[in-house]
Short mmCIF file of C-alpha atoms in Angstrom, two decimals:
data_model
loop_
_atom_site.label_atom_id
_atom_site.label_comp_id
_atom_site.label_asym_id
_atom_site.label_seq_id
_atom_site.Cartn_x
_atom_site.Cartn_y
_atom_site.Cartn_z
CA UNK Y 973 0.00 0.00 0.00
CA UNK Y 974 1.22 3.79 -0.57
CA UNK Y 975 1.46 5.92 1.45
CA UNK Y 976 -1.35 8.44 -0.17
CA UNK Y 977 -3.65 4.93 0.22
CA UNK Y 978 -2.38 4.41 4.13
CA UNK Y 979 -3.34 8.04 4.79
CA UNK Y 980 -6.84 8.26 3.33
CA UNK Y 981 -7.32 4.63 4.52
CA UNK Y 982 -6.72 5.62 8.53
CA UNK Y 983 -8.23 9.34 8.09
CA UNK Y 984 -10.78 8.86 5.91
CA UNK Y 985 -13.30 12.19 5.96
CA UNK Y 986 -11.97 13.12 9.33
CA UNK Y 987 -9.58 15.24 7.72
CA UNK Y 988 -12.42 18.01 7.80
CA UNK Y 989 -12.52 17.09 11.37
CA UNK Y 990 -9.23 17.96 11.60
CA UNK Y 991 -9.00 21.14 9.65
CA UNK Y 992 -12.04 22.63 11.46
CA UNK Y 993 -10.74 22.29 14.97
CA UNK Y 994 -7.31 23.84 13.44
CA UNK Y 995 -8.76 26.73 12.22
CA UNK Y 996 -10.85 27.58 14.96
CA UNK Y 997 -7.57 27.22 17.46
CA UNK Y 998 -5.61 29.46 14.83
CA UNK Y 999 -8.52 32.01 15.14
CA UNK Y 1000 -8.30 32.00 18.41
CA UNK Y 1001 -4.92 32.39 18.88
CA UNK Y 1002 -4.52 35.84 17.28
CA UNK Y 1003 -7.73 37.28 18.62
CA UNK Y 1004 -6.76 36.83 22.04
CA UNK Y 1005 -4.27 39.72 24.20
CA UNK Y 1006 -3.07 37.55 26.98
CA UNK Y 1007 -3.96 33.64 27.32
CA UNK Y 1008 -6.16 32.55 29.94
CA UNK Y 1009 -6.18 29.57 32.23
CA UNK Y 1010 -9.78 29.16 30.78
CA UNK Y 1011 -7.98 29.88 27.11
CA UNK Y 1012 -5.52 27.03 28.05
CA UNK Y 1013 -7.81 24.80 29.20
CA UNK Y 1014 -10.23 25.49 26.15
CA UNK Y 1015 -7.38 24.54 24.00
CA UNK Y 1016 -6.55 21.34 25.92
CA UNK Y 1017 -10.14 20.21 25.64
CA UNK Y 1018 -9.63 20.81 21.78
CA UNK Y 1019 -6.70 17.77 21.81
CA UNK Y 1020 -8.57 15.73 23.88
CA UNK Y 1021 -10.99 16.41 20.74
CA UNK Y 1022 -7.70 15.53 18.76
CA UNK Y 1023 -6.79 12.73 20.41
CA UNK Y 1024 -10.41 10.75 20.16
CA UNK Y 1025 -10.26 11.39 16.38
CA UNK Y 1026 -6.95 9.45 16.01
CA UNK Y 1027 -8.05 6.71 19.05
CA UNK Y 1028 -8.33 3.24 17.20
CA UNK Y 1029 -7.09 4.86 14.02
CA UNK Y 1030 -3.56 5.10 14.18
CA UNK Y 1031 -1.23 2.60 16.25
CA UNK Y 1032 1.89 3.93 17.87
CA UNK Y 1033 4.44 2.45 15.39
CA UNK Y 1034 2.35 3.86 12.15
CA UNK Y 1035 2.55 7.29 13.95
CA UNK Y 1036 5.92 7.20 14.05
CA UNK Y 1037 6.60 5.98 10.69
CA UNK Y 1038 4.68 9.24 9.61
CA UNK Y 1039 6.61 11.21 11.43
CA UNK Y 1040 9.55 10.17 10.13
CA UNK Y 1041 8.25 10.50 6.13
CA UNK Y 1042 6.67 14.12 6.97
CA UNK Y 1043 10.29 15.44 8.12
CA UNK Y 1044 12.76 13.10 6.40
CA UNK Y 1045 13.82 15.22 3.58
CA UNK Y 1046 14.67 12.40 1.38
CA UNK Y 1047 11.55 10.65 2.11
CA UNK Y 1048 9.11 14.31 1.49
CA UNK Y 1049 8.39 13.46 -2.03
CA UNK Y 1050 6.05 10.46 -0.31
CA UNK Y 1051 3.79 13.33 0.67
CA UNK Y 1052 1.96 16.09 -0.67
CA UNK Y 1053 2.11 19.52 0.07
CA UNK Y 1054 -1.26 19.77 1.55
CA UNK Y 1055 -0.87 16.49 3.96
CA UNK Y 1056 2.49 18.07 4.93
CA UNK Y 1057 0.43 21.22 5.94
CA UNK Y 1058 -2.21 19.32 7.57
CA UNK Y 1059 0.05 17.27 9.71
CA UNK Y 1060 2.63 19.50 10.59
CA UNK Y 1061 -0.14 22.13 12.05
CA UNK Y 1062 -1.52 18.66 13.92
CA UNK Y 1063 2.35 17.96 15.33
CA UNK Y 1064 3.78 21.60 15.92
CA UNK Y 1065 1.12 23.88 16.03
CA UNK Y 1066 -1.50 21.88 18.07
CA UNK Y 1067 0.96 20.07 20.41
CA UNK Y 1068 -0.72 16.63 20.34
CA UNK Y 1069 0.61 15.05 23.15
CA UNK Y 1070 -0.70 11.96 22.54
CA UNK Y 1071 1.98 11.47 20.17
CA UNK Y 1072 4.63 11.66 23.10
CA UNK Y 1073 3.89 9.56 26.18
CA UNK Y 1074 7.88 9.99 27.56
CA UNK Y 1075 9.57 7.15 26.20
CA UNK Y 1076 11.87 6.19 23.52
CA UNK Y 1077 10.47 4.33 20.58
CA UNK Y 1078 12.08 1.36 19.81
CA UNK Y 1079 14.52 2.76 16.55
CA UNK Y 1080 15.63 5.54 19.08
CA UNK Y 1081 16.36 3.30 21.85
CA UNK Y 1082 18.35 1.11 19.77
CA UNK Y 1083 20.42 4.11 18.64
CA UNK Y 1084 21.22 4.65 21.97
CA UNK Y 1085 22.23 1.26 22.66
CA UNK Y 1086 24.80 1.56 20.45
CA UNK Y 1087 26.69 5.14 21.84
CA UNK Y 1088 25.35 5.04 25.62
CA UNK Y 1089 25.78 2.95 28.74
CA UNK Y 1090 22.31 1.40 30.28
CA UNK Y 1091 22.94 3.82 33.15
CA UNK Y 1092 22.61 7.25 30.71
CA UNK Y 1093 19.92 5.26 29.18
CA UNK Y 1094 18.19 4.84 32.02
CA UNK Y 1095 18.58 8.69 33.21
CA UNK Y 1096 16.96 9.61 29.85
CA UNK Y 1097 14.12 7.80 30.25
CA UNK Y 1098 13.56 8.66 33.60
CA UNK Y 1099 14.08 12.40 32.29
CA UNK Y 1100 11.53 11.89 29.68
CA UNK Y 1101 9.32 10.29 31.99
CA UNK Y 1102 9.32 13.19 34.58
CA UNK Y 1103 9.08 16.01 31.30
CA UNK Y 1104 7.16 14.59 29.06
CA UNK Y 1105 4.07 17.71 29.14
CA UNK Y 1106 7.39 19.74 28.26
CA UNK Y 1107 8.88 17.82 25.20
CA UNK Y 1108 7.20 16.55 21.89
CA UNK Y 1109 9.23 13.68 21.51
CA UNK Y 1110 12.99 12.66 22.59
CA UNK Y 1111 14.84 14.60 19.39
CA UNK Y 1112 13.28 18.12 21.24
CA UNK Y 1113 16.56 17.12 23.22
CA UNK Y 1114 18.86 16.55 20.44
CA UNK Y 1115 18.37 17.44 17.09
CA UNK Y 1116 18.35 15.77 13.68
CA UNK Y 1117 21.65 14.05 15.17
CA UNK Y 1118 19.48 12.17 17.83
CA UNK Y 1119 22.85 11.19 19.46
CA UNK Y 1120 23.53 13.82 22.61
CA UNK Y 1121 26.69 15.19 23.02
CA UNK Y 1122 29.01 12.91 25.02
CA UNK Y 1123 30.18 15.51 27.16
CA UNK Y 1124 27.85 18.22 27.68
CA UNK Y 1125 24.22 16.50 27.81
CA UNK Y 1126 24.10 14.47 30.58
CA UNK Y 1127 26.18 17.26 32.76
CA UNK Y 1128 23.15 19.60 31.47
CA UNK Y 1129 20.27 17.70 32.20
CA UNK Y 1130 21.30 17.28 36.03
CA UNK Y 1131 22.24 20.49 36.70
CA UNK Y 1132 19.48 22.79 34.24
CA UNK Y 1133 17.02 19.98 33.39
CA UNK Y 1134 14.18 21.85 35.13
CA UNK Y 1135 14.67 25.09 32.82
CA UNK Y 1136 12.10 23.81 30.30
CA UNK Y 1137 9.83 23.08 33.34
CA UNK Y 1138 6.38 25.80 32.53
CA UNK Y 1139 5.98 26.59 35.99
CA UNK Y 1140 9.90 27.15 36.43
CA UNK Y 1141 10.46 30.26 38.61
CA UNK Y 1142 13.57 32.63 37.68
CA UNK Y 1143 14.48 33.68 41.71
CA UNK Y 1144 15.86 37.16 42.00
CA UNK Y 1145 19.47 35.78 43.55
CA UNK Y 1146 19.68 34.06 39.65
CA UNK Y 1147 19.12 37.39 38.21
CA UNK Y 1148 21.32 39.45 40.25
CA UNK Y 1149 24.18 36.78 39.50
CA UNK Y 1150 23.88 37.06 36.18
CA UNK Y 1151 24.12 41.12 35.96
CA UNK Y 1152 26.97 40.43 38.08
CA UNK Y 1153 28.84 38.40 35.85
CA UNK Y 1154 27.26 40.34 32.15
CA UNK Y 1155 30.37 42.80 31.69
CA UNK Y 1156 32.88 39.57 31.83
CA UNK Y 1157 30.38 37.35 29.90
CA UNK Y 1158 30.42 40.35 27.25
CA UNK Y 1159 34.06 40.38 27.11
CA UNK Y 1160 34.42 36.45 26.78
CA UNK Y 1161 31.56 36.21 24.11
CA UNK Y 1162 33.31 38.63 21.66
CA UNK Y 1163 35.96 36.77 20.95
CA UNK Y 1164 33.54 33.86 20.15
CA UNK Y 1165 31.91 35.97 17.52
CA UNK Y 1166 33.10 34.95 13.68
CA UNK Y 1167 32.24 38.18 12.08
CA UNK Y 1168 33.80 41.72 12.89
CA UNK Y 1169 30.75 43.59 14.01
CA UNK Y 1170 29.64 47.24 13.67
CA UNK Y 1171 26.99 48.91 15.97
CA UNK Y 1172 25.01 51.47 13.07
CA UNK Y 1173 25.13 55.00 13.22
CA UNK Y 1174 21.44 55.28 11.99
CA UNK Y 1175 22.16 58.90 11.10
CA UNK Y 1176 25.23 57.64 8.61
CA UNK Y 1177 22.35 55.01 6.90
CA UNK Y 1178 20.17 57.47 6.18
CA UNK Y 1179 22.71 60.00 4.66
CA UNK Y 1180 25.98 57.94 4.03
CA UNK Y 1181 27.32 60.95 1.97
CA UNK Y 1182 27.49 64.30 4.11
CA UNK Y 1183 26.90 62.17 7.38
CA UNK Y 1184 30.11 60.03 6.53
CA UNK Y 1185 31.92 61.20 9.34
CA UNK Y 1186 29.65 59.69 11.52
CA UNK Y 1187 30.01 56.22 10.46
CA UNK Y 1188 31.61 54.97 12.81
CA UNK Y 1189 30.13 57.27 15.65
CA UNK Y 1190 27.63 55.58 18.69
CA UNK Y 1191 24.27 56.34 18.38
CA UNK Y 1192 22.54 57.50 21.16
CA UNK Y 1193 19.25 55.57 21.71
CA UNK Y 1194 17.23 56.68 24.54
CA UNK Y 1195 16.19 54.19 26.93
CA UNK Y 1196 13.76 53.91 29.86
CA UNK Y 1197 15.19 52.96 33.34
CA UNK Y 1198 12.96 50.40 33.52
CA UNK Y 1199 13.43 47.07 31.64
CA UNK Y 1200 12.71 47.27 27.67
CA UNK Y 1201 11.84 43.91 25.00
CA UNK Y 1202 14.94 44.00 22.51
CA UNK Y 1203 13.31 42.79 19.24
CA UNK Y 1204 15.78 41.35 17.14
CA UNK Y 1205 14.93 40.05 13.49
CA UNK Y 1206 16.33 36.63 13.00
CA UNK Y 1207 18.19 35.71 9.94
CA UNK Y 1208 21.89 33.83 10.60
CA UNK Y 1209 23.58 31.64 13.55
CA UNK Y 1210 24.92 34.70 15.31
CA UNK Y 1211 22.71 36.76 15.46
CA UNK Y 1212 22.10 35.99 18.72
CA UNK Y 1213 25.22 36.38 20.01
CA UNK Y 1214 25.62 39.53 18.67
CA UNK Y 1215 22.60 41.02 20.11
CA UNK Y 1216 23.78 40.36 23.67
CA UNK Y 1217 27.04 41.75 22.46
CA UNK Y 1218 25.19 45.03 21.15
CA UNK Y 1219 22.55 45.35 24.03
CA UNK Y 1220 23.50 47.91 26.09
CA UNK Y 1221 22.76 45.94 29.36
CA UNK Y 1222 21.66 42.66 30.69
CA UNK Y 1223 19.29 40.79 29.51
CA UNK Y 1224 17.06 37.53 29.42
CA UNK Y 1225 17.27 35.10 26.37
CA UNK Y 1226 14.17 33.45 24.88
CA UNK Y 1227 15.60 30.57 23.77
CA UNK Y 1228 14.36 28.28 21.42
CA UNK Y 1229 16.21 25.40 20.03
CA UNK Y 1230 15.65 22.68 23.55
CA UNK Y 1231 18.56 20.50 21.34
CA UNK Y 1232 21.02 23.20 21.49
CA UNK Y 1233 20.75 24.74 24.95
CA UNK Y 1234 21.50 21.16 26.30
CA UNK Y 1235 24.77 19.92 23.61
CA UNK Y 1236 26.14 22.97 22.76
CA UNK Y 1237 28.85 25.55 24.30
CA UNK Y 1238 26.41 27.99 23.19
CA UNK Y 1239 23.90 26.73 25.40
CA UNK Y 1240 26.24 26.84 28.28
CA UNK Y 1241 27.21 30.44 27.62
CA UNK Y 1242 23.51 31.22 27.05
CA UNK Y 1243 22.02 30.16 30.32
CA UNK Y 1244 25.28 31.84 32.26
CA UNK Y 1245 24.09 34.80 30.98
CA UNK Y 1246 20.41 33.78 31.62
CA UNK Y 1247 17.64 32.09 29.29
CA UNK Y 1248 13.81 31.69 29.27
CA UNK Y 1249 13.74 28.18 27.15
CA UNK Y 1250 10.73 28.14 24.79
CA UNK Y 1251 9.81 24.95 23.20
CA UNK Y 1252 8.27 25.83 19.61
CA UNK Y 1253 6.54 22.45 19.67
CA UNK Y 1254 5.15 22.60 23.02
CA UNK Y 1255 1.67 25.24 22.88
CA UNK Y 1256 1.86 25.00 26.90
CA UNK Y 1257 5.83 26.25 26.88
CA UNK Y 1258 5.06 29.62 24.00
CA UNK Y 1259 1.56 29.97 26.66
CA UNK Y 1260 3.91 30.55 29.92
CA UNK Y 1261 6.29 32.45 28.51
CA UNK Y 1262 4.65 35.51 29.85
CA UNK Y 1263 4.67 34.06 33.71
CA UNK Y 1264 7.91 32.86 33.39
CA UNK Y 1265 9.86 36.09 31.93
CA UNK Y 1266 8.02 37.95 35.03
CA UNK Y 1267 10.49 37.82 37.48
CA UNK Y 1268 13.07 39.06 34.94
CA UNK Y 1269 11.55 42.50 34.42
CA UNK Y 1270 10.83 42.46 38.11
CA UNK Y 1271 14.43 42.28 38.98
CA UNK Y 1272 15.47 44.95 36.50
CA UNK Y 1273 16.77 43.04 33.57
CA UNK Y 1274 16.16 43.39 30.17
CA UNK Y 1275 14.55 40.33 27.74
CA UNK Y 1276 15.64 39.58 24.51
CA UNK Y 1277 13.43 37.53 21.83
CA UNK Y 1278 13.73 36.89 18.13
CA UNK Y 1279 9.38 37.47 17.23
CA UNK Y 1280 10.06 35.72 13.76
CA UNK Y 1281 10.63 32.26 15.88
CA UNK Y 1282 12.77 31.00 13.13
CA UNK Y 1283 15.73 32.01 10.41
CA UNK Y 1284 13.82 34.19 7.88
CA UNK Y 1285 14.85 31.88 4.26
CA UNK Y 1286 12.98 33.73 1.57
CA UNK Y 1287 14.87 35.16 -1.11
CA UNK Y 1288 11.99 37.69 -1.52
CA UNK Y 1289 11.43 39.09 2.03
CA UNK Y 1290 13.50 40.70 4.01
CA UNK Y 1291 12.08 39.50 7.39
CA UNK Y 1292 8.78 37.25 8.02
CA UNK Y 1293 5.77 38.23 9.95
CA UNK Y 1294 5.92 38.27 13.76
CA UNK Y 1295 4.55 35.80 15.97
CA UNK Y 1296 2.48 37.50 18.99
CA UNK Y 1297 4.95 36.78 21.78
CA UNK Y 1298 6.47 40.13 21.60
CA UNK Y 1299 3.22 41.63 21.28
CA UNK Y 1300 1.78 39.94 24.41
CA UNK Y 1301 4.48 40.84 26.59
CA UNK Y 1302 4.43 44.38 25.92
CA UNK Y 1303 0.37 44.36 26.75
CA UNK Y 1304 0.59 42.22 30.19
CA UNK Y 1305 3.67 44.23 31.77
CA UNK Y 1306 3.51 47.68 29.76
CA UNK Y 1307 7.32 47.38 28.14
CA UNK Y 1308 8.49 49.28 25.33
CA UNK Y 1309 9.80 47.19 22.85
CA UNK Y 1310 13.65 47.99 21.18
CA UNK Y 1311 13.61 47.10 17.28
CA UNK Y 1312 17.40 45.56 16.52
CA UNK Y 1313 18.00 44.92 13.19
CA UNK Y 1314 21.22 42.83 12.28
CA UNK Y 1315 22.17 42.08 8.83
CA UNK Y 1316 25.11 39.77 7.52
CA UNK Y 1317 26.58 39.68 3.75
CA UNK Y 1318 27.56 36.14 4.12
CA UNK Y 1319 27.65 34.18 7.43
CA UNK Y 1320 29.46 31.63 5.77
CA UNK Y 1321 32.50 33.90 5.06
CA UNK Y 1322 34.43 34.91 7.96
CA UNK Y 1323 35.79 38.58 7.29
CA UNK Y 1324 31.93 39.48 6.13
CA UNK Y 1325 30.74 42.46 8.32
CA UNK Y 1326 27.79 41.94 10.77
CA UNK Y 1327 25.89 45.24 10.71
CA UNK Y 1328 24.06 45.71 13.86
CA UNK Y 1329 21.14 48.73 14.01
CA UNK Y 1330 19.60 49.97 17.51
CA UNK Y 1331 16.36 52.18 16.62
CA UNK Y 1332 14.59 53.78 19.00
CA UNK Y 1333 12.26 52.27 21.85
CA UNK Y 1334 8.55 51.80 20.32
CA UNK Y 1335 5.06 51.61 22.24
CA UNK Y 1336 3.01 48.57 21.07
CA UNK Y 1337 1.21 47.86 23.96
CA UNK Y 1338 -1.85 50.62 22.98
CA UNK Y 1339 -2.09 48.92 19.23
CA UNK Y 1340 -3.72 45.71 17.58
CA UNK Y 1341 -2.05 43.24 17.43
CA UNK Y 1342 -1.31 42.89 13.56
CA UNK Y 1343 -0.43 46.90 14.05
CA UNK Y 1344 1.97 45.91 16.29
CA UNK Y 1345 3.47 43.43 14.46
CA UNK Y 1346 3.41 45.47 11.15
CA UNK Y 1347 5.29 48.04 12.90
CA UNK Y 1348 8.22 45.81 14.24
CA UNK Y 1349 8.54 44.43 10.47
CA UNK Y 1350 8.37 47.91 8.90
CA UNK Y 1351 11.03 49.41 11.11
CA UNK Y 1352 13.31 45.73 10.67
CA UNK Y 1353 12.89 45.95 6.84
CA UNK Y 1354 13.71 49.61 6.35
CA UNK Y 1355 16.51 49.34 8.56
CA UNK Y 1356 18.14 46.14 6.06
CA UNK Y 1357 16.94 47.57 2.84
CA UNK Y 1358 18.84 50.78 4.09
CA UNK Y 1359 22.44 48.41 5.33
CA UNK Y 1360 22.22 46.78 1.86
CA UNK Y 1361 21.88 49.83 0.09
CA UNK Y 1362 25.09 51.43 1.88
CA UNK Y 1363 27.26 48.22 2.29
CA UNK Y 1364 26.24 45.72 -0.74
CA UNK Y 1365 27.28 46.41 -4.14
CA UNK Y 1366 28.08 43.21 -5.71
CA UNK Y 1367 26.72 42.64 -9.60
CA UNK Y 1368 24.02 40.27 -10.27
CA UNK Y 1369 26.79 39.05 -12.37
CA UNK Y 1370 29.37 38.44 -9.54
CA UNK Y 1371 26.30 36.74 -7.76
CA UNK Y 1372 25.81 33.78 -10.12
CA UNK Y 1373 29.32 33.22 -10.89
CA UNK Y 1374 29.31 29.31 -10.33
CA UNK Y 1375 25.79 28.57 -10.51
CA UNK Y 1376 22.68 28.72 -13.42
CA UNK Y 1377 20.08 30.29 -11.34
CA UNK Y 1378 19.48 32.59 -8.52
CA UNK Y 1379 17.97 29.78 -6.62
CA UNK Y 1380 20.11 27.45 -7.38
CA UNK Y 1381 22.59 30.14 -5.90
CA UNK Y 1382 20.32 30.72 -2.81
CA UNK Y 1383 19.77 27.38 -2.03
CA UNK Y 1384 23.89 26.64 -1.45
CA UNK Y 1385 23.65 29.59 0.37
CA UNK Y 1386 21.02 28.62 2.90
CA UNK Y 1387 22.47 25.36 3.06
CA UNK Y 1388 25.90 26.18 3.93
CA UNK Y 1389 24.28 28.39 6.43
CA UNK Y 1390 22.20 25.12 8.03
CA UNK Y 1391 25.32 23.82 7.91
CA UNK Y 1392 26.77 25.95 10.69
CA UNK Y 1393 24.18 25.32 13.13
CA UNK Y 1394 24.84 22.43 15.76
CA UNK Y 1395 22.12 20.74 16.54
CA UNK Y 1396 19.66 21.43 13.50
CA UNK Y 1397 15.92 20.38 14.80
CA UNK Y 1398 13.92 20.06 11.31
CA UNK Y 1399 10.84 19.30 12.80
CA UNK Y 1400 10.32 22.67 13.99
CA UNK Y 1401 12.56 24.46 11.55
CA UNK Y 1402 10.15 23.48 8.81
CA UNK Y 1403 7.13 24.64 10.53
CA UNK Y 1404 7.93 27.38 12.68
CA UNK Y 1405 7.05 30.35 10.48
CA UNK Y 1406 3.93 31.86 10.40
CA UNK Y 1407 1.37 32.40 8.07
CA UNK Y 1408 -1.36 34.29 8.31
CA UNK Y 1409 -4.06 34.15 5.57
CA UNK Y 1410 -4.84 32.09 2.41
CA UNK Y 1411 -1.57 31.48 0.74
CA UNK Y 1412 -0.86 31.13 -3.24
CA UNK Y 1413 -0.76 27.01 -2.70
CA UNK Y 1414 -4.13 27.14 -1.00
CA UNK Y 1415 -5.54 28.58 -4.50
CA UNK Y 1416 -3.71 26.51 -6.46
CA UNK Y 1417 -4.68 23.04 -4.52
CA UNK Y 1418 -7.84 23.52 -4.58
CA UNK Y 1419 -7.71 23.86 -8.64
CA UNK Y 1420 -5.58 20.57 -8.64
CA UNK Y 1421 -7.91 18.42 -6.69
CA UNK Y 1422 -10.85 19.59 -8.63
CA UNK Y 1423 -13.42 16.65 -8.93
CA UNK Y 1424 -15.12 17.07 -11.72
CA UNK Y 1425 -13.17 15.46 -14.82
CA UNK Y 1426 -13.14 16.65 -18.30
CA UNK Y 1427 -10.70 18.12 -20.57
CA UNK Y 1428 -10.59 21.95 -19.29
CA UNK Y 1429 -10.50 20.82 -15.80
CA UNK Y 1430 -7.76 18.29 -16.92
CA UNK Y 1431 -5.92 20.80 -18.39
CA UNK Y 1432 -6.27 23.33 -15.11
CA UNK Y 1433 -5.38 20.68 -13.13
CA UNK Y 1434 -2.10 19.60 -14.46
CA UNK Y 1435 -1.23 23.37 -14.30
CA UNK Y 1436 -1.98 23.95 -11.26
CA UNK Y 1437 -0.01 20.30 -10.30
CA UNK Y 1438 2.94 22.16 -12.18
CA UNK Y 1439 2.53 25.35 -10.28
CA UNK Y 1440 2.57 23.87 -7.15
CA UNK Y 1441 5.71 21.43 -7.85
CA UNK Y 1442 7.59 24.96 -8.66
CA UNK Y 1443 6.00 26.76 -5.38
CA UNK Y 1444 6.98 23.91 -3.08
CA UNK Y 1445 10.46 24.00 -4.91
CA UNK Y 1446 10.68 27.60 -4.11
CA UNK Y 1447 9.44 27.53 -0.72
CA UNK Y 1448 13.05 27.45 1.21
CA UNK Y 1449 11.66 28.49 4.21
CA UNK Y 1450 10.02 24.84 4.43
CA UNK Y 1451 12.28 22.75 2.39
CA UNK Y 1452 15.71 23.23 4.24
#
């Protein structure tokens, strides 16, 4: 049997099932300022809803056989686009549980078997066990990789396991450590950053020819004494780093790669200077964020979060639209929120300039939210179109050398960038973006499956089929 036959076989017509109780959680979730225990429970009732559909449909090992064709990029061409869609809103943006019950599945415990002693073993599953309402499966803690670093994991799970913990409380002697120790953690980190870096003068971008002297020149941005939201847009592996390098004072990390944070010296450097872990697959971990960042603003630091939740990939926008975090922070504590813009020529070359921009503190907490959010992305895109236009002056010419296409051109691009990133989670990677209305594919799907069968519907229907192949070609954001 294929797999197209398996799928329609165990859904049958509750795929309208499905795709009702999506969209009515989607609506939900931008109408609504600040979730609710009642909002939260609402939504939990809604995968109990989930879960009953899929009861006596699916068994365990089938489940995770999809699983592995939705996100194994060799395997993707077993799927079509608009089962992709369906599922991965189902296992990312619905968070259904039932999927995860905290334990290994049988191919990941004999993985394991083969790099770890039965003692680690058995501390994993026992960590599983205890976190399993925090995690959507076992590779939240590792990666694509699925093996955890020999050195670091285990050391990080005992000591800073409980970080991803929702009802984890941030005490004020962990803050006050931490702005202790920022000026020698700022010190340390730049010498871990790859690219020379360049705080903006913003009056230079907007007049590079009589305001050349103050190129190099700090800006002045005026901050409140009380703690701000740094907004950064998100776009290359340092970025991070060089936002904590650029802030002007200490602040909180929402972190969102669970993988790295636990196997990486970056995560170790990251929760020294102090992180809020986010889960992108968990709905319960992006709910609390609010409670748990509390205590940081409380004790006078500063928070720092990338709204985009993932690398912007298009090779036609400069940024991607906001998710609502930032926006629902600023309404529940009244913060201004500080745009930072960074942009990179090439993270993949070492001597290419990171160009950093600081613009001015910005009250969102008195607009809409898609006001909000359309102000962050104005100010982020102006800011990069205005970099580029300054610092990038290569011909289209130059661009292509090596390669027949554009794409073909951004494509080794993005993938070199991947590439740099330890601990790579494609699961949430590929479905972390987000889109808000209908989308071109949405059009064009519904003119490919098109019942009714003659030869203009034939004909529109192999279009759209070949309109479609190219979209989901083009669509980097989901493919790599």
């Amino acid at each position: 049997m294929n797999l197209d036959s398996f799928l329609y076989e165990k859904l049958g017509n509750k795929i309208e099932q499905i795709k009702s109780i999506v969209t009515t959680l989607e609506k939900n979730r931008y109408e609504i300022n600040v979730y609710t225990q009642e909002e939260i429970d609402l939504e939990l009732k809604a995968k109990q809803r989930l879960q009953k559909i899929f009861n006596n449909t699916f068994t365990k090992e089938e489940l995770n056989k999809l699983i592995i064709l939705l996100f194994d990029e060799n395997k993707s061409n077993l799927l079509t686009k608009t089962e992709k869609e369906n599922l991965g809103l189902l296992l990312l943006d619905i968070d259904v549980k039932f999927l995860f019950n905290g334990k290994l599945t049988d191919s990941e415990l004999a993985i394991l078997k083969s790099k770890l002693n039965d003692k680690k073993i058995k501390t994993l599953e026992e960590y599983l066990e205890k976190h399993q309402n925090n995690l959507n499966g076992y590779i939240d803690l590792v990666g694509d990789t699925l093996i955890p670093d020999e050195k670091l994991f285990f050391f990080m799970l005992k000591h800073f396991g409980n970080l991803i913990d929702d009802d984890y409380t941030i005490s004020k002697n962990q803050v006050r450590f931490r702005q202790a120790i920022h000026p020698i953690l700022k010190k340390i980190g730049a010498n871990f950053l790859k690219h020379p870096h360049i705080i903006e003068n913003r009056e230079f971008l907007n007049d590079p020819v009589s305001k050349k002297h103050l190129q190099f020149v700090q800006d002045n941005i005026n901050l409140p004494n009380e703690p701000v939201i740094w907004a950064l847009n998100h776009g290359f592996k340092d970025d991070g780093l060089a936002t904590i390098l650029a802030c002007p004072r200490h602040a909180y990390i929402v972190f969102g790669n669970i993988a790295q944070l636990y196997n990486t010296f970056d995560g170790i450097t990251s929760i020294l200077n102090g992180v809020v872990p986010v889960n992108r697959k968990v709905s319960l971990s992006r709910k609390t964020l609010n409670k748990r960042v509390g205590n940081v603003f409380k004790y006078s630091s500063d928070i720092v979060i990338a709204p985009e939740g993932i690398w912007c990939k298009s090779m036609n926008r400069p940024v991607l639209d906001p998710w609502s975090g930032v926006w629902n922070l600023a309404c529940e504590y009244g913060k201004l929120v500080v745009p930072m813009i960074h942009y990179v020529e090439d993270p993949n070359t070492p001597n290419s300039v990171i160009h950093t921009v600081i613009d001015e503190p910005i009250k969102i907490d008195d607009l809409s939210l898609e006001s909000a959010t359309n102000l962050l992305k104005d100010i982020w895109s102006e800011w990069l179109i205005k970099i580029m236009q300054v610092y990038v002056h290569r011909k289209r010419e130059q661009e292509l050398e090596g390669f027949n296409s554009i794409y073909e051109k951004w494509e080794d691009y993005l993938r070199k960038s991947v590439a740099l990133v330890e601990r790579y989670d494609s699961m949430a990677e590929h479905y972390a973006d987000l889109r808000l209305g209908t989308q071109i594919e949405d059009v064009f799907n519904s003119i490919a499956n098109i019942q009714t069968d003659n030869a203009l519907t034939r004909s529109l229907k192999k279009e759209a089929r070949n309109i479609l192949a190219q979209q989901q070609l083009n669509d980097f954001q989901r493919r790599i």
